[in-house]
Amino acid sequence: MSTVAAPGFQASGYFEYLEECLKEEMIREIGVGTIKAVIVVTIKNKENKQQTWVLDFKNKGSIVKAATENPAPKGDVHLTLKDADFMKLANGKSNGQKLFMGGKLKIKGNLMKATSIESLFKDLGPAPAKL
């Protein structure tokens, strides 16, 4: 099982995909070079449980799953949204502006850095379906 996997969250599969992509040096360098921020993403699932992931595109181009019992880690940007809305954003079926304006995406911190993660999702494309 991946270190970023979180049972009960659809987003977990995308973060596993992102973790695999970041093992490639070129992708990691592009992420760090364009985003230049630590992005904290908190997802709520259908059971109203929360899970937080930290995407470090400021220092090393990595992703970690935060411990649920700890307060949210510090970052340049903190995104909060529902699991299904995150999947729409990650798979290109919705955009951050639409989710934000509809009240489905909450952003704390540097708004410009928040928009940069969407372009990374577009570059990577949707996560391949698991068989």
PDB file of C-alpha atoms in Angstrom:
ATOM      1  CA  MET A   1       0.000   0.000   0.000  1.00  0.00           C
ATOM      2  CA  SER A   2       1.205   3.474  -0.873  1.00  0.00           C
ATOM      3  CA  THR A   3       2.272   5.903   1.841  1.00  0.00           C
ATOM      4  CA  VAL A   4      -0.369   8.388   0.653  1.00  0.00           C
ATOM      5  CA  ALA A   5      -3.267   5.922   0.449  1.00  0.00           C
ATOM      6  CA  ALA A   6      -6.315   6.691   2.587  1.00  0.00           C
ATOM      7  CA  PRO A   7      -9.161   4.147   2.512  1.00  0.00           C
ATOM      8  CA  GLY A   8     -12.578   5.682   1.916  1.00  0.00           C
ATOM      9  CA  PHE A   9     -11.294   8.586  -0.190  1.00  0.00           C
ATOM     10  CA  GLN A  10     -11.514   8.675  -3.989  1.00  0.00           C
ATOM     11  CA  ALA A  11      -8.799  11.343  -3.939  1.00  0.00           C
ATOM     12  CA  SER A  12      -6.438   8.794  -2.428  1.00  0.00           C
ATOM     13  CA  GLY A  13      -6.095   7.078  -5.811  1.00  0.00           C
ATOM     14  CA  TYR A  14      -5.171  10.354  -7.485  1.00  0.00           C
ATOM     15  CA  PHE A  15      -2.594  11.152  -4.808  1.00  0.00           C
ATOM     16  CA  GLU A  16      -1.094   7.671  -5.313  1.00  0.00           C
ATOM     17  CA  TYR A  17      -0.888   8.442  -9.047  1.00  0.00           C
ATOM     18  CA  LEU A  18       0.724  11.816  -8.286  1.00  0.00           C
ATOM     19  CA  GLU A  19       3.203  10.131  -5.938  1.00  0.00           C
ATOM     20  CA  GLU A  20       4.202   7.730  -8.745  1.00  0.00           C
ATOM     21  CA  CYS A  21       4.539  10.601 -11.238  1.00  0.00           C
ATOM     22  CA  LEU A  22       6.784  12.521  -8.832  1.00  0.00           C
ATOM     23  CA  LYS A  23       9.278   9.657  -8.852  1.00  0.00           C
ATOM     24  CA  GLU A  24      10.248  10.867 -12.326  1.00  0.00           C
ATOM     25  CA  GLU A  25      12.843  13.600 -11.929  1.00  0.00           C
ATOM     26  CA  MET A  26      11.607  15.642 -14.903  1.00  0.00           C
ATOM     27  CA  ILE A  27       8.031  15.825 -13.570  1.00  0.00           C
ATOM     28  CA  ARG A  28       9.285  16.625 -10.071  1.00  0.00           C
ATOM     29  CA  GLU A  29      11.472  19.462 -11.402  1.00  0.00           C
ATOM     30  CA  ILE A  30       8.607  20.893 -13.469  1.00  0.00           C
ATOM     31  CA  GLY A  31       6.329  20.830 -10.413  1.00  0.00           C
ATOM     32  CA  VAL A  32       8.870  22.536  -8.173  1.00  0.00           C
ATOM     33  CA  GLY A  33       9.889  24.997 -10.904  1.00  0.00           C
ATOM     34  CA  THR A  34       6.363  26.151 -11.732  1.00  0.00           C
ATOM     35  CA  ILE A  35       4.413  25.863  -8.475  1.00  0.00           C
ATOM     36  CA  LYS A  36       7.081  26.890  -5.923  1.00  0.00           C
ATOM     37  CA  ALA A  37       4.767  26.341  -2.947  1.00  0.00           C
ATOM     38  CA  VAL A  38       3.711  23.922  -0.250  1.00  0.00           C
ATOM     39  CA  ILE A  39       0.058  23.125  -0.873  1.00  0.00           C
ATOM     40  CA  VAL A  40      -2.024  21.551   1.876  1.00  0.00           C
ATOM     41  CA  VAL A  41      -5.137  19.774   0.591  1.00  0.00           C
ATOM     42  CA  THR A  42      -7.867  18.723   3.024  1.00  0.00           C
ATOM     43  CA  ILE A  43     -10.557  16.439   1.618  1.00  0.00           C
ATOM     44  CA  LYS A  44     -13.890  15.481   3.204  1.00  0.00           C
ATOM     45  CA  ASN A  45     -15.439  12.192   2.098  1.00  0.00           C
ATOM     46  CA  LYS A  46     -19.078  11.026   2.027  1.00  0.00           C
ATOM     47  CA  GLU A  47     -18.857   9.876   5.664  1.00  0.00           C
ATOM     48  CA  ASN A  48     -17.720  13.425   6.599  1.00  0.00           C
ATOM     49  CA  LYS A  49     -14.256  12.144   7.537  1.00  0.00           C
ATOM     50  CA  GLN A  50     -11.288  14.383   6.750  1.00  0.00           C
ATOM     51  CA  GLN A  51      -7.867  13.581   5.381  1.00  0.00           C
ATOM     52  CA  THR A  52      -5.061  16.004   4.623  1.00  0.00           C
ATOM     53  CA  TRP A  53      -2.243  15.646   2.114  1.00  0.00           C
ATOM     54  CA  VAL A  54       0.785  17.939   1.839  1.00  0.00           C
ATOM     55  CA  LEU A  55       2.175  18.589  -1.637  1.00  0.00           C
ATOM     56  CA  ASP A  56       5.660  20.053  -1.298  1.00  0.00           C
ATOM     57  CA  PHE A  57       6.492  21.771  -4.565  1.00  0.00           C
ATOM     58  CA  LYS A  58       8.696  24.332  -2.837  1.00  0.00           C
ATOM     59  CA  ASN A  59      11.568  22.143  -1.716  1.00  0.00           C
ATOM     60  CA  LYS A  60      11.618  18.577  -2.992  1.00  0.00           C
ATOM     61  CA  GLY A  61       8.556  17.768  -5.088  1.00  0.00           C
ATOM     62  CA  SER A  62       6.959  15.278  -2.750  1.00  0.00           C
ATOM     63  CA  ILE A  63       3.586  14.329  -1.342  1.00  0.00           C
ATOM     64  CA  VAL A  64       2.780  13.016   2.138  1.00  0.00           C
ATOM     65  CA  LYS A  65      -0.398  12.062   3.910  1.00  0.00           C
ATOM     66  CA  ALA A  66      -0.735  14.038   7.140  1.00  0.00           C
ATOM     67  CA  ALA A  67      -1.707  12.285  10.354  1.00  0.00           C
ATOM     68  CA  THR A  68      -5.427  12.821  10.948  1.00  0.00           C
ATOM     69  CA  GLU A  69      -5.050  13.430  14.687  1.00  0.00           C
ATOM     70  CA  ASN A  70      -2.659  16.346  14.190  1.00  0.00           C
ATOM     71  CA  PRO A  71      -3.691  19.877  13.217  1.00  0.00           C
ATOM     72  CA  ALA A  72      -3.275  20.702   9.534  1.00  0.00           C
ATOM     73  CA  PRO A  73       0.354  21.347   8.608  1.00  0.00           C
ATOM     74  CA  LYS A  74       1.504  24.791   7.535  1.00  0.00           C
ATOM     75  CA  GLY A  75       1.741  25.594   3.866  1.00  0.00           C
ATOM     76  CA  ASP A  76       1.653  28.494   1.422  1.00  0.00           C
ATOM     77  CA  VAL A  77      -1.874  27.496   0.380  1.00  0.00           C
ATOM     78  CA  HIS A  78      -4.559  25.419   2.076  1.00  0.00           C
ATOM     79  CA  LEU A  79      -7.318  23.953  -0.118  1.00  0.00           C
ATOM     80  CA  THR A  80     -10.424  22.390   1.421  1.00  0.00           C
ATOM     81  CA  LEU A  81     -13.043  20.563  -0.640  1.00  0.00           C
ATOM     82  CA  LYS A  82     -15.174  17.440  -0.867  1.00  0.00           C
ATOM     83  CA  ASP A  83     -13.777  14.226  -2.257  1.00  0.00           C
ATOM     84  CA  ALA A  84     -16.017  14.218  -5.352  1.00  0.00           C
ATOM     85  CA  ASP A  85     -15.191  17.869  -6.124  1.00  0.00           C
ATOM     86  CA  PHE A  86     -11.464  17.175  -5.855  1.00  0.00           C
ATOM     87  CA  MET A  87     -11.823  14.320  -8.334  1.00  0.00           C
ATOM     88  CA  LYS A  88     -13.644  16.626 -10.779  1.00  0.00           C
ATOM     89  CA  LEU A  89     -10.799  19.144 -10.443  1.00  0.00           C
ATOM     90  CA  ALA A  90      -8.018  16.556 -10.749  1.00  0.00           C
ATOM     91  CA  ASN A  91      -9.612  14.840 -13.755  1.00  0.00           C
ATOM     92  CA  GLY A  92     -10.354  18.111 -15.576  1.00  0.00           C
ATOM     93  CA  LYS A  93     -14.149  17.803 -15.337  1.00  0.00           C
ATOM     94  CA  SER A  94     -14.387  21.075 -13.407  1.00  0.00           C
ATOM     95  CA  ASN A  95     -12.038  23.968 -12.800  1.00  0.00           C
ATOM     96  CA  GLY A  96     -10.844  25.627  -9.634  1.00  0.00           C
ATOM     97  CA  GLN A  97     -12.487  28.952 -10.401  1.00  0.00           C
ATOM     98  CA  LYS A  98     -15.900  27.346 -10.871  1.00  0.00           C
ATOM     99  CA  LEU A  99     -15.554  25.317  -7.661  1.00  0.00           C
ATOM    100  CA  PHE A 100     -14.333  28.374  -5.732  1.00  0.00           C
ATOM    101  CA  MET A 101     -17.110  30.649  -7.006  1.00  0.00           C
ATOM    102  CA  GLY A 102     -19.672  27.927  -6.225  1.00  0.00           C
ATOM    103  CA  GLY A 103     -18.427  27.696  -2.635  1.00  0.00           C
ATOM    104  CA  LYS A 104     -17.196  24.126  -3.125  1.00  0.00           C
ATOM    105  CA  LEU A 105     -13.503  24.994  -2.836  1.00  0.00           C
ATOM    106  CA  LYS A 106     -12.143  26.980   0.084  1.00  0.00           C
ATOM    107  CA  ILE A 107      -8.725  28.568  -0.265  1.00  0.00           C
ATOM    108  CA  LYS A 108      -6.535  30.038   2.475  1.00  0.00           C
ATOM    109  CA  GLY A 109      -3.254  31.640   1.550  1.00  0.00           C
ATOM    110  CA  ASN A 110      -1.732  32.589  -1.784  1.00  0.00           C
ATOM    111  CA  LEU A 111      -4.493  32.406  -4.398  1.00  0.00           C
ATOM    112  CA  MET A 112      -2.054  32.474  -7.337  1.00  0.00           C
ATOM    113  CA  LYS A 113      -0.194  29.455  -5.961  1.00  0.00           C
ATOM    114  CA  ALA A 114      -3.537  27.667  -5.623  1.00  0.00           C
ATOM    115  CA  THR A 115      -4.244  28.093  -9.332  1.00  0.00           C
ATOM    116  CA  SER A 116      -0.870  26.608 -10.270  1.00  0.00           C
ATOM    117  CA  ILE A 117      -1.808  23.157  -8.953  1.00  0.00           C
ATOM    118  CA  GLU A 118      -4.636  22.964 -11.484  1.00  0.00           C
ATOM    119  CA  SER A 119      -2.172  23.330 -14.359  1.00  0.00           C
ATOM    120  CA  LEU A 120      -0.123  20.430 -12.957  1.00  0.00           C
ATOM    121  CA  PHE A 121      -3.272  18.274 -12.856  1.00  0.00           C
ATOM    122  CA  LYS A 122      -3.948  19.188 -16.502  1.00  0.00           C
ATOM    123  CA  ASP A 123      -0.387  18.309 -17.517  1.00  0.00           C
ATOM    124  CA  LEU A 124      -0.534  14.925 -15.780  1.00  0.00           C
ATOM    125  CA  GLY A 125      -4.032  14.104 -16.971  1.00  0.00           C
ATOM    126  CA  PRO A 126      -6.495  11.879 -15.149  1.00  0.00           C
ATOM    127  CA  ALA A 127      -5.207   8.963 -13.119  1.00  0.00           C
ATOM    128  CA  PRO A 128      -5.432   5.697 -15.016  1.00  0.00           C
ATOM    129  CA  ALA A 129      -8.268   3.431 -13.896  1.00  0.00           C
ATOM    130  CA  LYS A 130      -7.263   0.585 -11.620  1.00  0.00           C
ATOM    131  CA  LEU A 131      -8.195  -2.884 -12.800  1.00  0.00           C
TER     132      LEU A 131
END
